[in-house]
Amino acid sequence: MTAYTGGSVLLPCYCTDLHTKPEGFIWERDITNRDTWEEISSESGQYRDRFQLVNGHSPGNLSLLISHLTEEDGGVYRCNAKEKGHVFIKLTVKGCILEKGSEMLSITAHTGGSVLLPCYCTDLHTTPETFTWKKFDTNRSTWQEISNESGQYSTRVQLFNGHSPGNLSLLISHLTEKDGGDYSCRVMNNGSKYIRLTVEAASSPSDIDSKFFIYAAVGGSLLLMVLGGVIYWRHRAQRRGQMEGCERKPDLRRDQEIQTDCEVLYATVNKQNKCNKVQETDDVTYSAVVHSNASAPADKLMDTEDTAEYAKLN
């Protein structure tokens, strides 16, 4: 069976018939160092006021209840009904093992506020036998225990282990700069957890207002820059669209002019072709007429450029 420190455990032992009352029985524990069995009773020192039999209403129920467990309660138990047999039970009692107990934790807080110094058992169901909170006194070079009764922390400290026994955290309120320093959460036989607390002066309202105005100015500037960028890019996009439109217009005009010139050229060519066709339909006869004062035969006349004339004869 497994149990936790600070809790309770019921070691079961029953007669097959619960109405049967055994002639005699005892509970014993194995003492490994002595290699003997030690009888358990309410008078024995280790179990004084923590030992209880539950056979009051049922004589055949020989179970043993042990409360306020410690790690030393772990071991092998025997329910011995003499000649009627016995039952062996191995009990393991888990103690509080601090979470990250070997690491130094740094915490920063501000004057006038509160701070929670964390300290936990790895199993929150575990109740440590004893634990203490201490602060290192640099003037005396010693660790001083913290409690509600101590002058510096009077009515300013509070533990959180009421609902969860394994939560050993400490709350300090109304902080002052003197509260800064090294703290330790110590669990008996299971080590310590160390915390370094730094308490800084809280910001005054004027500082907060100035910071607010600074942040507001910076935020406003950034917003204006963003809006300016958006407006610039929009204007640039519009200008680009207009320029592209203007670039397309000369091309359209050029295309129109080219089309118009082609039409004119086509019309002119067609007109010339028509004229040529008209001329081709007419029969044209060219003849050279030579005027000469000489009385020479007509067949010997010289045909020169100066004396040549052309006439159109239909």
PDB file of C-alpha atoms in Angstrom:
ATOM      1  CA  MET A   1       0.000   0.000   0.000  1.00  0.00           C
ATOM      2  CA  THR A   2       1.083   3.597  -0.612  1.00  0.00           C
ATOM      3  CA  ALA A   3       0.242   6.610   1.541  1.00  0.00           C
ATOM      4  CA  TYR A   4       1.471  10.172   2.011  1.00  0.00           C
ATOM      5  CA  THR A   5       3.105  11.970   4.872  1.00  0.00           C
ATOM      6  CA  GLY A   6       0.658  13.829   7.079  1.00  0.00           C
ATOM      7  CA  GLY A   7      -2.249  11.636   5.960  1.00  0.00           C
ATOM      8  CA  SER A   8      -3.823   8.430   7.245  1.00  0.00           C
ATOM      9  CA  VAL A   9      -3.844   4.803   6.116  1.00  0.00           C
ATOM     10  CA  LEU A  10      -6.017   1.776   6.933  1.00  0.00           C
ATOM     11  CA  LEU A  11      -4.132  -1.528   7.039  1.00  0.00           C
ATOM     12  CA  PRO A  12      -6.848  -4.153   6.239  1.00  0.00           C
ATOM     13  CA  CYS A  13      -7.200  -7.446   8.131  1.00  0.00           C
ATOM     14  CA  TYR A  14     -10.487  -9.454   8.262  1.00  0.00           C
ATOM     15  CA  CYS A  15     -11.776 -12.776   9.464  1.00  0.00           C
ATOM     16  CA  THR A  16     -13.621 -14.700   6.758  1.00  0.00           C
ATOM     17  CA  ASP A  17     -16.681 -14.350   8.970  1.00  0.00           C
ATOM     18  CA  LEU A  18     -16.938 -10.803  10.302  1.00  0.00           C
ATOM     19  CA  HIS A  19     -19.123 -12.002  13.173  1.00  0.00           C
ATOM     20  CA  THR A  20     -16.340 -14.248  14.442  1.00  0.00           C
ATOM     21  CA  LYS A  21     -14.349 -12.923  17.351  1.00  0.00           C
ATOM     22  CA  PRO A  22     -10.763 -14.191  17.340  1.00  0.00           C
ATOM     23  CA  GLU A  23      -9.336 -15.510  20.613  1.00  0.00           C
ATOM     24  CA  GLY A  24      -6.420 -13.133  20.259  1.00  0.00           C
ATOM     25  CA  PHE A  25      -4.489 -11.193  17.603  1.00  0.00           C
ATOM     26  CA  ILE A  26      -1.752  -8.581  17.458  1.00  0.00           C
ATOM     27  CA  TRP A  27      -0.307  -6.125  14.978  1.00  0.00           C
ATOM     28  CA  GLU A  28       3.438  -6.230  14.505  1.00  0.00           C
ATOM     29  CA  ARG A  29       6.047  -4.383  12.489  1.00  0.00           C
ATOM     30  CA  ASP A  30       9.264  -5.755  11.068  1.00  0.00           C
ATOM     31  CA  ILE A  31      12.320  -4.098  12.551  1.00  0.00           C
ATOM     32  CA  THR A  32      14.894  -4.678   9.835  1.00  0.00           C
ATOM     33  CA  ASN A  33      17.810  -3.408  11.898  1.00  0.00           C
ATOM     34  CA  ARG A  34      17.109  -5.939  14.643  1.00  0.00           C
ATOM     35  CA  ASP A  35      15.605  -8.669  12.460  1.00  0.00           C
ATOM     36  CA  THR A  36      12.650  -8.952  14.856  1.00  0.00           C
ATOM     37  CA  TRP A  37       8.925  -8.147  14.976  1.00  0.00           C
ATOM     38  CA  GLU A  38       7.828  -5.311  17.263  1.00  0.00           C
ATOM     39  CA  GLU A  39       4.281  -5.229  18.619  1.00  0.00           C
ATOM     40  CA  ILE A  40       2.275  -2.101  17.824  1.00  0.00           C
ATOM     41  CA  SER A  41       0.107  -0.555  20.523  1.00  0.00           C
ATOM     42  CA  SER A  42      -1.252   2.807  21.497  1.00  0.00           C
ATOM     43  CA  GLU A  43       1.296   2.871  24.314  1.00  0.00           C
ATOM     44  CA  SER A  44       4.332   2.514  22.011  1.00  0.00           C
ATOM     45  CA  GLY A  45       6.128   5.812  21.539  1.00  0.00           C
ATOM     46  CA  GLN A  46       6.129   5.942  17.759  1.00  0.00           C
ATOM     47  CA  TYR A  47       2.387   5.230  17.470  1.00  0.00           C
ATOM     48  CA  ARG A  48       1.154   7.036  20.563  1.00  0.00           C
ATOM     49  CA  ASP A  49      -2.239   8.632  19.851  1.00  0.00           C
ATOM     50  CA  ARG A  50      -1.956   7.599  16.175  1.00  0.00           C
ATOM     51  CA  PHE A  51      -2.987   3.946  16.484  1.00  0.00           C
ATOM     52  CA  GLN A  52      -6.645   2.796  16.354  1.00  0.00           C
ATOM     53  CA  LEU A  53      -8.432  -0.520  15.812  1.00  0.00           C
ATOM     54  CA  VAL A  54     -11.739  -0.468  13.939  1.00  0.00           C
ATOM     55  CA  ASN A  55     -13.278  -3.679  15.291  1.00  0.00           C
ATOM     56  CA  GLY A  56     -15.723  -1.946  17.605  1.00  0.00           C
ATOM     57  CA  HIS A  57     -18.829  -2.633  15.435  1.00  0.00           C
ATOM     58  CA  SER A  58     -17.613  -5.815  13.745  1.00  0.00           C
ATOM     59  CA  PRO A  59     -15.494  -8.232  15.863  1.00  0.00           C
ATOM     60  CA  GLY A  60     -14.095  -9.942  12.760  1.00  0.00           C
ATOM     61  CA  ASN A  61     -12.654  -6.664  11.394  1.00  0.00           C
ATOM     62  CA  LEU A  62      -9.077  -6.449  12.723  1.00  0.00           C
ATOM     63  CA  SER A  63      -7.930  -3.519  10.501  1.00  0.00           C
ATOM     64  CA  LEU A  64      -5.468  -0.934  11.832  1.00  0.00           C
ATOM     65  CA  LEU A  65      -5.772   2.813  11.235  1.00  0.00           C
ATOM     66  CA  ILE A  66      -2.609   4.918  11.474  1.00  0.00           C
ATOM     67  CA  SER A  67      -2.901   8.709  11.248  1.00  0.00           C
ATOM     68  CA  HIS A  68      -0.440  11.596  10.917  1.00  0.00           C
ATOM     69  CA  LEU A  69       1.886   9.458   8.862  1.00  0.00           C
ATOM     70  CA  THR A  70       5.601  10.094   8.617  1.00  0.00           C
ATOM     71  CA  GLU A  71       8.157   8.589   6.267  1.00  0.00           C
ATOM     72  CA  GLU A  72       9.417   6.495   9.180  1.00  0.00           C
ATOM     73  CA  ASP A  73       6.048   4.697   9.251  1.00  0.00           C
ATOM     74  CA  GLY A  74       6.921   2.933   6.025  1.00  0.00           C
ATOM     75  CA  GLY A  75       7.796  -0.776   6.285  1.00  0.00           C
ATOM     76  CA  VAL A  76       6.339  -4.301   6.566  1.00  0.00           C
ATOM     77  CA  TYR A  77       3.407  -4.929   8.936  1.00  0.00           C
ATOM     78  CA  ARG A  78       1.849  -8.206  10.062  1.00  0.00           C
ATOM     79  CA  CYS A  79      -1.646  -8.939  11.361  1.00  0.00           C
ATOM     80  CA  ASN A  80      -1.134 -12.071  13.449  1.00  0.00           C
ATOM     81  CA  ALA A  81      -4.126 -14.110  14.638  1.00  0.00           C
ATOM     82  CA  LYS A  82      -1.835 -16.689  16.209  1.00  0.00           C
ATOM     83  CA  GLU A  83      -2.930 -20.185  15.161  1.00  0.00           C
ATOM     84  CA  LYS A  84      -5.565 -18.821  12.732  1.00  0.00           C
ATOM     85  CA  GLY A  85      -3.050 -17.304  10.310  1.00  0.00           C
ATOM     86  CA  HIS A  86      -1.550 -13.905   9.520  1.00  0.00           C
ATOM     87  CA  VAL A  87      -1.513 -11.193   6.817  1.00  0.00           C
ATOM     88  CA  PHE A  88       1.552  -9.270   5.627  1.00  0.00           C
ATOM     89  CA  ILE A  89       1.264  -5.662   4.355  1.00  0.00           C
ATOM     90  CA  LYS A  90       4.069  -3.550   2.905  1.00  0.00           C
ATOM     91  CA  LEU A  91       3.452   0.144   3.466  1.00  0.00           C
ATOM     92  CA  THR A  92       5.236   2.900   1.485  1.00  0.00           C
ATOM     93  CA  VAL A  93       4.923   6.438   2.819  1.00  0.00           C
ATOM     94  CA  LYS A  94       5.801   9.173   0.327  1.00  0.00           C
ATOM     95  CA  GLY A  95       7.180  12.409   1.665  1.00  0.00           C
ATOM     96  CA  CYS A  96       7.224  15.894   0.157  1.00  0.00           C
ATOM     97  CA  ILE A  97       9.812  16.287  -2.574  1.00  0.00           C
ATOM     98  CA  LEU A  98      10.131  19.928  -3.580  1.00  0.00           C
ATOM     99  CA  GLU A  99       9.635  20.747  -7.236  1.00  0.00           C
ATOM    100  CA  LYS A 100      12.892  22.060  -8.756  1.00  0.00           C
ATOM    101  CA  GLY A 101      14.304  22.398  -5.276  1.00  0.00           C
ATOM    102  CA  SER A 102      17.904  22.770  -6.457  1.00  0.00           C
ATOM    103  CA  GLU A 103      17.308  25.851  -8.665  1.00  0.00           C
ATOM    104  CA  MET A 104      17.409  29.509  -7.627  1.00  0.00           C
ATOM    105  CA  LEU A 105      14.273  31.347  -8.761  1.00  0.00           C
ATOM    106  CA  SER A 106      14.408  35.130  -9.363  1.00  0.00           C
ATOM    107  CA  ILE A 107      11.267  37.241  -8.883  1.00  0.00           C
ATOM    108  CA  THR A 108      10.765  41.006  -9.271  1.00  0.00           C
ATOM    109  CA  ALA A 109       7.954  42.940  -7.539  1.00  0.00           C
ATOM    110  CA  HIS A 110       7.113  46.567  -6.708  1.00  0.00           C
ATOM    111  CA  THR A 111       6.687  48.429  -3.474  1.00  0.00           C
ATOM    112  CA  GLY A 112       3.148  48.556  -2.153  1.00  0.00           C
ATOM    113  CA  GLY A 113       2.116  45.464  -4.085  1.00  0.00           C
ATOM    114  CA  SER A 114       2.050  41.738  -3.322  1.00  0.00           C
ATOM    115  CA  VAL A 115       4.160  38.775  -4.389  1.00  0.00           C
ATOM    116  CA  LEU A 116       3.690  35.003  -4.233  1.00  0.00           C
ATOM    117  CA  LEU A 117       6.814  32.987  -3.485  1.00  0.00           C
ATOM    118  CA  PRO A 118       6.111  29.541  -5.030  1.00  0.00           C
ATOM    119  CA  CYS A 119       6.992  26.312  -3.230  1.00  0.00           C
ATOM    120  CA  TYR A 120       5.330  22.980  -4.111  1.00  0.00           C
ATOM    121  CA  CYS A 121       5.668  19.307  -3.343  1.00  0.00           C
ATOM    122  CA  THR A 122       5.863  17.193  -6.507  1.00  0.00           C
ATOM    123  CA  ASP A 123       2.723  15.449  -5.217  1.00  0.00           C
ATOM    124  CA  LEU A 124       0.256  18.042  -3.952  1.00  0.00           C
ATOM    125  CA  HIS A 125      -1.502  15.400  -1.827  1.00  0.00           C
ATOM    126  CA  THR A 126       1.615  15.099   0.306  1.00  0.00           C
ATOM    127  CA  THR A 127       1.660  16.912   3.606  1.00  0.00           C
ATOM    128  CA  PRO A 128       5.220  17.571   4.753  1.00  0.00           C
ATOM    129  CA  GLU A 129       5.943  16.742   8.362  1.00  0.00           C
ATOM    130  CA  THR A 130       7.429  20.171   8.986  1.00  0.00           C
ATOM    131  CA  PHE A 131       8.450  23.059   6.723  1.00  0.00           C
ATOM    132  CA  THR A 132       9.590  26.611   7.321  1.00  0.00           C
ATOM    133  CA  TRP A 133      10.085  29.819   5.370  1.00  0.00           C
ATOM    134  CA  LYS A 134      13.264  31.758   6.117  1.00  0.00           C
ATOM    135  CA  LYS A 135      15.007  34.895   4.876  1.00  0.00           C
ATOM    136  CA  PHE A 136      18.732  35.455   4.831  1.00  0.00           C
ATOM    137  CA  ASP A 137      19.799  38.297   7.119  1.00  0.00           C
ATOM    138  CA  THR A 138      22.833  39.895   5.499  1.00  0.00           C
ATOM    139  CA  ASN A 139      23.680  41.882   8.613  1.00  0.00           C
ATOM    140  CA  ARG A 140      23.901  38.764  10.792  1.00  0.00           C
ATOM    141  CA  SER A 141      24.735  36.290   8.005  1.00  0.00           C
ATOM    142  CA  THR A 142      22.040  33.937   9.281  1.00  0.00           C
ATOM    143  CA  TRP A 143      18.636  32.632   8.167  1.00  0.00           C
ATOM    144  CA  GLN A 144      15.695  34.152  10.075  1.00  0.00           C
ATOM    145  CA  GLU A 145      12.354  32.326  10.230  1.00  0.00           C
ATOM    146  CA  ILE A 146       9.327  34.141   8.767  1.00  0.00           C
ATOM    147  CA  SER A 147       5.977  34.137  10.578  1.00  0.00           C
ATOM    148  CA  ASN A 148       3.006  36.378  11.218  1.00  0.00           C
ATOM    149  CA  GLU A 149       4.439  37.089  14.624  1.00  0.00           C
ATOM    150  CA  SER A 150       7.805  38.371  13.321  1.00  0.00           C
ATOM    151  CA  GLY A 151       8.022  42.158  13.373  1.00  0.00           C
ATOM    152  CA  GLN A 152       8.930  42.783   9.738  1.00  0.00           C
ATOM    153  CA  TYR A 153       6.208  40.476   8.386  1.00  0.00           C
ATOM    154  CA  SER A 154       3.508  40.941  11.018  1.00  0.00           C
ATOM    155  CA  THR A 155       0.064  40.426   9.383  1.00  0.00           C
ATOM    156  CA  ARG A 156       1.660  40.574   5.902  1.00  0.00           C
ATOM    157  CA  VAL A 157       2.355  36.893   5.195  1.00  0.00           C
ATOM    158  CA  GLN A 158      -0.059  34.075   4.346  1.00  0.00           C
ATOM    159  CA  LEU A 159       0.364  30.374   3.503  1.00  0.00           C
ATOM    160  CA  PHE A 160      -1.652  28.596   0.801  1.00  0.00           C
ATOM    161  CA  ASN A 161      -1.596  25.019   2.090  1.00  0.00           C
ATOM    162  CA  GLY A 162      -5.124  25.096   3.509  1.00  0.00           C
ATOM    163  CA  HIS A 163      -6.838  23.425   0.520  1.00  0.00           C
ATOM    164  CA  SER A 164      -3.817  21.634  -0.926  1.00  0.00           C
ATOM    165  CA  PRO A 165      -1.352  20.278   1.652  1.00  0.00           C
ATOM    166  CA  GLY A 166       1.475  20.083  -0.888  1.00  0.00           C
ATOM    167  CA  ASN A 167       1.243  23.813  -1.750  1.00  0.00           C
ATOM    168  CA  LEU A 168       3.684  25.580   0.563  1.00  0.00           C
ATOM    169  CA  SER A 169       3.700  28.933  -1.255  1.00  0.00           C
ATOM    170  CA  LEU A 170       4.046  32.159   0.710  1.00  0.00           C
ATOM    171  CA  LEU A 171       2.154  35.400  -0.057  1.00  0.00           C
ATOM    172  CA  ILE A 172       3.709  38.672   1.088  1.00  0.00           C
ATOM    173  CA  SER A 173       1.615  41.850   0.819  1.00  0.00           C
ATOM    174  CA  HIS A 174       2.320  45.587   1.243  1.00  0.00           C
ATOM    175  CA  LEU A 175       5.854  45.143  -0.010  1.00  0.00           C
ATOM    176  CA  THR A 176       8.714  47.446   0.926  1.00  0.00           C
ATOM    177  CA  GLU A 177      12.225  47.646  -0.489  1.00  0.00           C
ATOM    178  CA  LYS A 178      13.478  45.968   2.703  1.00  0.00           C
ATOM    179  CA  ASP A 179      11.553  42.811   1.721  1.00  0.00           C
ATOM    180  CA  GLY A 180      14.025  42.188  -1.077  1.00  0.00           C
ATOM    181  CA  GLY A 181      16.556  39.426  -0.542  1.00  0.00           C
ATOM    182  CA  ASP A 182      17.027  35.641  -0.539  1.00  0.00           C
ATOM    183  CA  TYR A 183      14.278  33.355   0.779  1.00  0.00           C
ATOM    184  CA  SER A 184      14.212  29.602   1.375  1.00  0.00           C
ATOM    185  CA  CYS A 185      11.360  27.100   1.664  1.00  0.00           C
ATOM    186  CA  ARG A 186      12.693  24.187   3.735  1.00  0.00           C
ATOM    187  CA  VAL A 187      11.111  20.772   4.157  1.00  0.00           C
ATOM    188  CA  MET A 188      12.473  18.454   6.819  1.00  0.00           C
ATOM    189  CA  ASN A 189      14.766  15.768   5.343  1.00  0.00           C
ATOM    190  CA  ASN A 190      13.809  16.727   1.771  1.00  0.00           C
ATOM    191  CA  GLY A 191      15.847  19.795   0.902  1.00  0.00           C
ATOM    192  CA  SER A 192      15.067  23.456   0.284  1.00  0.00           C
ATOM    193  CA  LYS A 193      13.911  25.776  -2.491  1.00  0.00           C
ATOM    194  CA  TYR A 194      15.629  29.156  -2.852  1.00  0.00           C
ATOM    195  CA  ILE A 195      14.058  32.351  -4.205  1.00  0.00           C
ATOM    196  CA  ARG A 196      15.708  35.734  -4.808  1.00  0.00           C
ATOM    197  CA  LEU A 197      13.212  38.590  -4.502  1.00  0.00           C
ATOM    198  CA  THR A 198      13.913  42.049  -5.933  1.00  0.00           C
ATOM    199  CA  VAL A 199      11.565  44.845  -4.828  1.00  0.00           C
ATOM    200  CA  GLU A 200      11.625  47.936  -7.028  1.00  0.00           C
ATOM    201  CA  ALA A 201      10.050  51.321  -6.364  1.00  0.00           C
ATOM    202  CA  ALA A 202       6.627  51.649  -7.955  1.00  0.00           C
ATOM    203  CA  SER A 203       6.188  54.263 -10.718  1.00  0.00           C
ATOM    204  CA  SER A 204       4.584  57.543  -9.644  1.00  0.00           C
ATOM    205  CA  PRO A 205       1.402  58.838 -11.358  1.00  0.00           C
ATOM    206  CA  SER A 206       3.424  61.589 -13.101  1.00  0.00           C
ATOM    207  CA  ASP A 207       5.785  58.979 -14.548  1.00  0.00           C
ATOM    208  CA  ILE A 208       2.837  56.941 -15.706  1.00  0.00           C
ATOM    209  CA  ASP A 209       1.251  60.013 -17.339  1.00  0.00           C
ATOM    210  CA  SER A 210       4.494  60.985 -19.080  1.00  0.00           C
ATOM    211  CA  LYS A 211       4.980  57.430 -20.322  1.00  0.00           C
ATOM    212  CA  PHE A 212       1.391  57.416 -21.530  1.00  0.00           C
ATOM    213  CA  PHE A 213       1.896  60.636 -23.510  1.00  0.00           C
ATOM    214  CA  ILE A 214       5.148  59.352 -24.966  1.00  0.00           C
ATOM    215  CA  TYR A 215       3.535  56.095 -26.047  1.00  0.00           C
ATOM    216  CA  ALA A 216       0.534  58.015 -27.415  1.00  0.00           C
ATOM    217  CA  ALA A 217       2.793  60.351 -29.422  1.00  0.00           C
ATOM    218  CA  VAL A 218       4.791  57.474 -30.835  1.00  0.00           C
ATOM    219  CA  GLY A 219       1.622  55.572 -31.680  1.00  0.00           C
ATOM    220  CA  GLY A 220       0.098  58.655 -33.342  1.00  0.00           C
ATOM    221  CA  SER A 221       3.237  59.217 -35.410  1.00  0.00           C
ATOM    222  CA  LEU A 222       3.238  55.639 -36.581  1.00  0.00           C
ATOM    223  CA  LEU A 223      -0.447  55.905 -37.489  1.00  0.00           C
ATOM    224  CA  LEU A 224       0.149  59.088 -39.508  1.00  0.00           C
ATOM    225  CA  MET A 225       3.058  57.438 -41.309  1.00  0.00           C
ATOM    226  CA  VAL A 226       0.884  54.472 -42.198  1.00  0.00           C
ATOM    227  CA  LEU A 227      -1.948  56.727 -43.452  1.00  0.00           C
ATOM    228  CA  GLY A 228       0.526  58.839 -45.440  1.00  0.00           C
ATOM    229  CA  GLY A 229       1.962  55.737 -47.034  1.00  0.00           C
ATOM    230  CA  VAL A 230      -1.497  54.499 -47.992  1.00  0.00           C
ATOM    231  CA  ILE A 231      -2.445  57.869 -49.512  1.00  0.00           C
ATOM    232  CA  TYR A 232       0.868  58.076 -51.407  1.00  0.00           C
ATOM    233  CA  TRP A 233       0.514  54.609 -52.899  1.00  0.00           C
ATOM    234  CA  ARG A 234      -3.099  55.291 -53.877  1.00  0.00           C
ATOM    235  CA  HIS A 235      -2.094  58.564 -55.587  1.00  0.00           C
ATOM    236  CA  ARG A 236       0.806  56.834 -57.289  1.00  0.00           C
ATOM    237  CA  ALA A 237      -1.466  54.078 -58.544  1.00  0.00           C
ATOM    238  CA  GLN A 238      -3.896  56.673 -59.960  1.00  0.00           C
ATOM    239  CA  ARG A 239      -1.069  58.572 -61.651  1.00  0.00           C
ATOM    240  CA  ARG A 240       0.279  55.368 -63.126  1.00  0.00           C
ATOM    241  CA  GLY A 241      -3.179  54.563 -64.492  1.00  0.00           C
ATOM    242  CA  GLN A 242      -3.479  58.042 -66.049  1.00  0.00           C
ATOM    243  CA  MET A 243      -0.017  57.801 -67.602  1.00  0.00           C
ATOM    244  CA  GLU A 244      -0.781  54.418 -69.071  1.00  0.00           C
ATOM    245  CA  GLY A 245      -4.021  55.845 -70.497  1.00  0.00           C
ATOM    246  CA  CYS A 246      -2.132  58.775 -72.036  1.00  0.00           C
ATOM    247  CA  GLU A 247       0.433  56.436 -73.518  1.00  0.00           C
ATOM    248  CA  ARG A 248      -2.299  54.400 -75.110  1.00  0.00           C
ATOM    249  CA  LYS A 249      -4.010  57.488 -76.696  1.00  0.00           C
ATOM    250  CA  PRO A 250      -1.148  58.372 -79.151  1.00  0.00           C
ATOM    251  CA  ASP A 251      -1.063  54.767 -80.221  1.00  0.00           C
ATOM    252  CA  LEU A 252      -4.792  54.936 -80.900  1.00  0.00           C
ATOM    253  CA  ARG A 253      -4.340  58.199 -82.797  1.00  0.00           C
ATOM    254  CA  ARG A 254      -1.425  56.748 -84.744  1.00  0.00           C
ATOM    255  CA  ASP A 255      -3.479  53.703 -85.597  1.00  0.00           C
ATOM    256  CA  GLN A 256      -6.359  55.932 -86.696  1.00  0.00           C
ATOM    257  CA  GLU A 257      -4.030  58.128 -88.796  1.00  0.00           C
ATOM    258  CA  ILE A 258      -2.432  55.071 -90.366  1.00  0.00           C
ATOM    259  CA  GLN A 259      -5.863  53.698 -91.097  1.00  0.00           C
ATOM    260  CA  THR A 260      -6.940  57.061 -92.619  1.00  0.00           C
ATOM    261  CA  ASP A 261      -3.767  57.297 -94.727  1.00  0.00           C
ATOM    262  CA  CYS A 262      -4.295  53.773 -95.942  1.00  0.00           C
ATOM    263  CA  GLU A 263      -7.832  54.616 -96.905  1.00  0.00           C
ATOM    264  CA  VAL A 264      -6.648  57.752 -98.781  1.00  0.00           C
ATOM    265  CA  LEU A 265      -3.848  55.848-100.462  1.00  0.00           C
ATOM    266  CA  TYR A 266      -6.229  53.072-101.378  1.00  0.00           C
ATOM    267  CA  ALA A 267      -8.689  55.600-102.793  1.00  0.00           C
ATOM    268  CA  THR A 268      -5.932  57.370-104.766  1.00  0.00           C
ATOM    269  CA  VAL A 269      -4.559  54.155-106.154  1.00  0.00           C
ATOM    270  CA  ASN A 270      -8.011  53.035-107.090  1.00  0.00           C
ATOM    271  CA  LYS A 271      -8.605  56.365-108.804  1.00  0.00           C
ATOM    272  CA  GLN A 272      -5.382  56.083-110.736  1.00  0.00           C
ATOM    273  CA  ASN A 273      -6.249  52.566-111.706  1.00  0.00           C
ATOM    274  CA  LYS A 274      -9.612  53.785-112.943  1.00  0.00           C
ATOM    275  CA  CYS A 275      -7.924  56.473-115.034  1.00  0.00           C
ATOM    276  CA  ASN A 276      -5.511  53.971-116.426  1.00  0.00           C
ATOM    277  CA  LYS A 277      -8.359  51.721-117.305  1.00  0.00           C
ATOM    278  CA  VAL A 278     -10.099  54.583-119.123  1.00  0.00           C
ATOM    279  CA  GLN A 279      -6.924  55.307-121.014  1.00  0.00           C
ATOM    280  CA  GLU A 280      -6.402  51.675-121.797  1.00  0.00           C
ATOM    281  CA  THR A 281      -9.885  51.513-123.310  1.00  0.00           C
ATOM    282  CA  ASP A 282      -8.952  54.243-125.807  1.00  0.00           C
ATOM    283  CA  ASP A 283      -6.861  53.384-128.862  1.00  0.00           C
ATOM    284  CA  VAL A 284      -3.859  55.758-128.996  1.00  0.00           C
ATOM    285  CA  THR A 285      -1.765  56.154-132.144  1.00  0.00           C
ATOM    286  CA  TYR A 286       1.481  58.112-132.033  1.00  0.00           C
ATOM    287  CA  SER A 287       2.936  59.623-135.247  1.00  0.00           C
ATOM    288  CA  ALA A 288       6.002  61.714-135.956  1.00  0.00           C
ATOM    289  CA  VAL A 289       5.534  64.731-138.219  1.00  0.00           C
ATOM    290  CA  VAL A 290       8.678  66.330-139.560  1.00  0.00           C
ATOM    291  CA  HIS A 291       8.705  69.784-141.082  1.00  0.00           C
ATOM    292  CA  SER A 292      11.549  70.484-143.524  1.00  0.00           C
ATOM    293  CA  ASN A 293      12.288  73.202-146.087  1.00  0.00           C
ATOM    294  CA  ALA A 294      14.417  70.928-148.156  1.00  0.00           C
ATOM    295  CA  SER A 295      13.016  69.249-151.151  1.00  0.00           C
ATOM    296  CA  ALA A 296      14.135  65.789-150.348  1.00  0.00           C
ATOM    297  CA  PRO A 297      12.307  62.689-150.680  1.00  0.00           C
ATOM    298  CA  ALA A 298      10.137  61.799-147.776  1.00  0.00           C
ATOM    299  CA  ASP A 299      11.769  58.480-147.157  1.00  0.00           C
ATOM    300  CA  LYS A 300      15.220  60.091-146.578  1.00  0.00           C
ATOM    301  CA  LEU A 301      14.168  62.620-144.038  1.00  0.00           C
ATOM    302  CA  MET A 302      16.199  62.523-140.756  1.00  0.00           C
ATOM    303  CA  ASP A 303      14.247  62.055-137.601  1.00  0.00           C
ATOM    304  CA  THR A 304      15.796  64.294-134.971  1.00  0.00           C
ATOM    305  CA  GLU A 305      14.730  65.440-131.547  1.00  0.00           C
ATOM    306  CA  ASP A 306      14.711  69.124-132.410  1.00  0.00           C
ATOM    307  CA  THR A 307      12.430  68.687-135.365  1.00  0.00           C
ATOM    308  CA  ALA A 308      10.237  65.992-133.844  1.00  0.00           C
ATOM    309  CA  GLU A 309       6.751  66.753-132.677  1.00  0.00           C
ATOM    310  CA  TYR A 310       4.186  64.377-131.413  1.00  0.00           C
ATOM    311  CA  ALA A 311       0.528  64.540-131.992  1.00  0.00           C
ATOM    312  CA  LYS A 312      -2.251  62.526-130.586  1.00  0.00           C
ATOM    313  CA  LEU A 313      -4.474  61.010-133.129  1.00  0.00           C
ATOM    314  CA  ASN A 314      -7.661  59.311-132.284  1.00  0.00           C
TER     315      ASN A 314
END
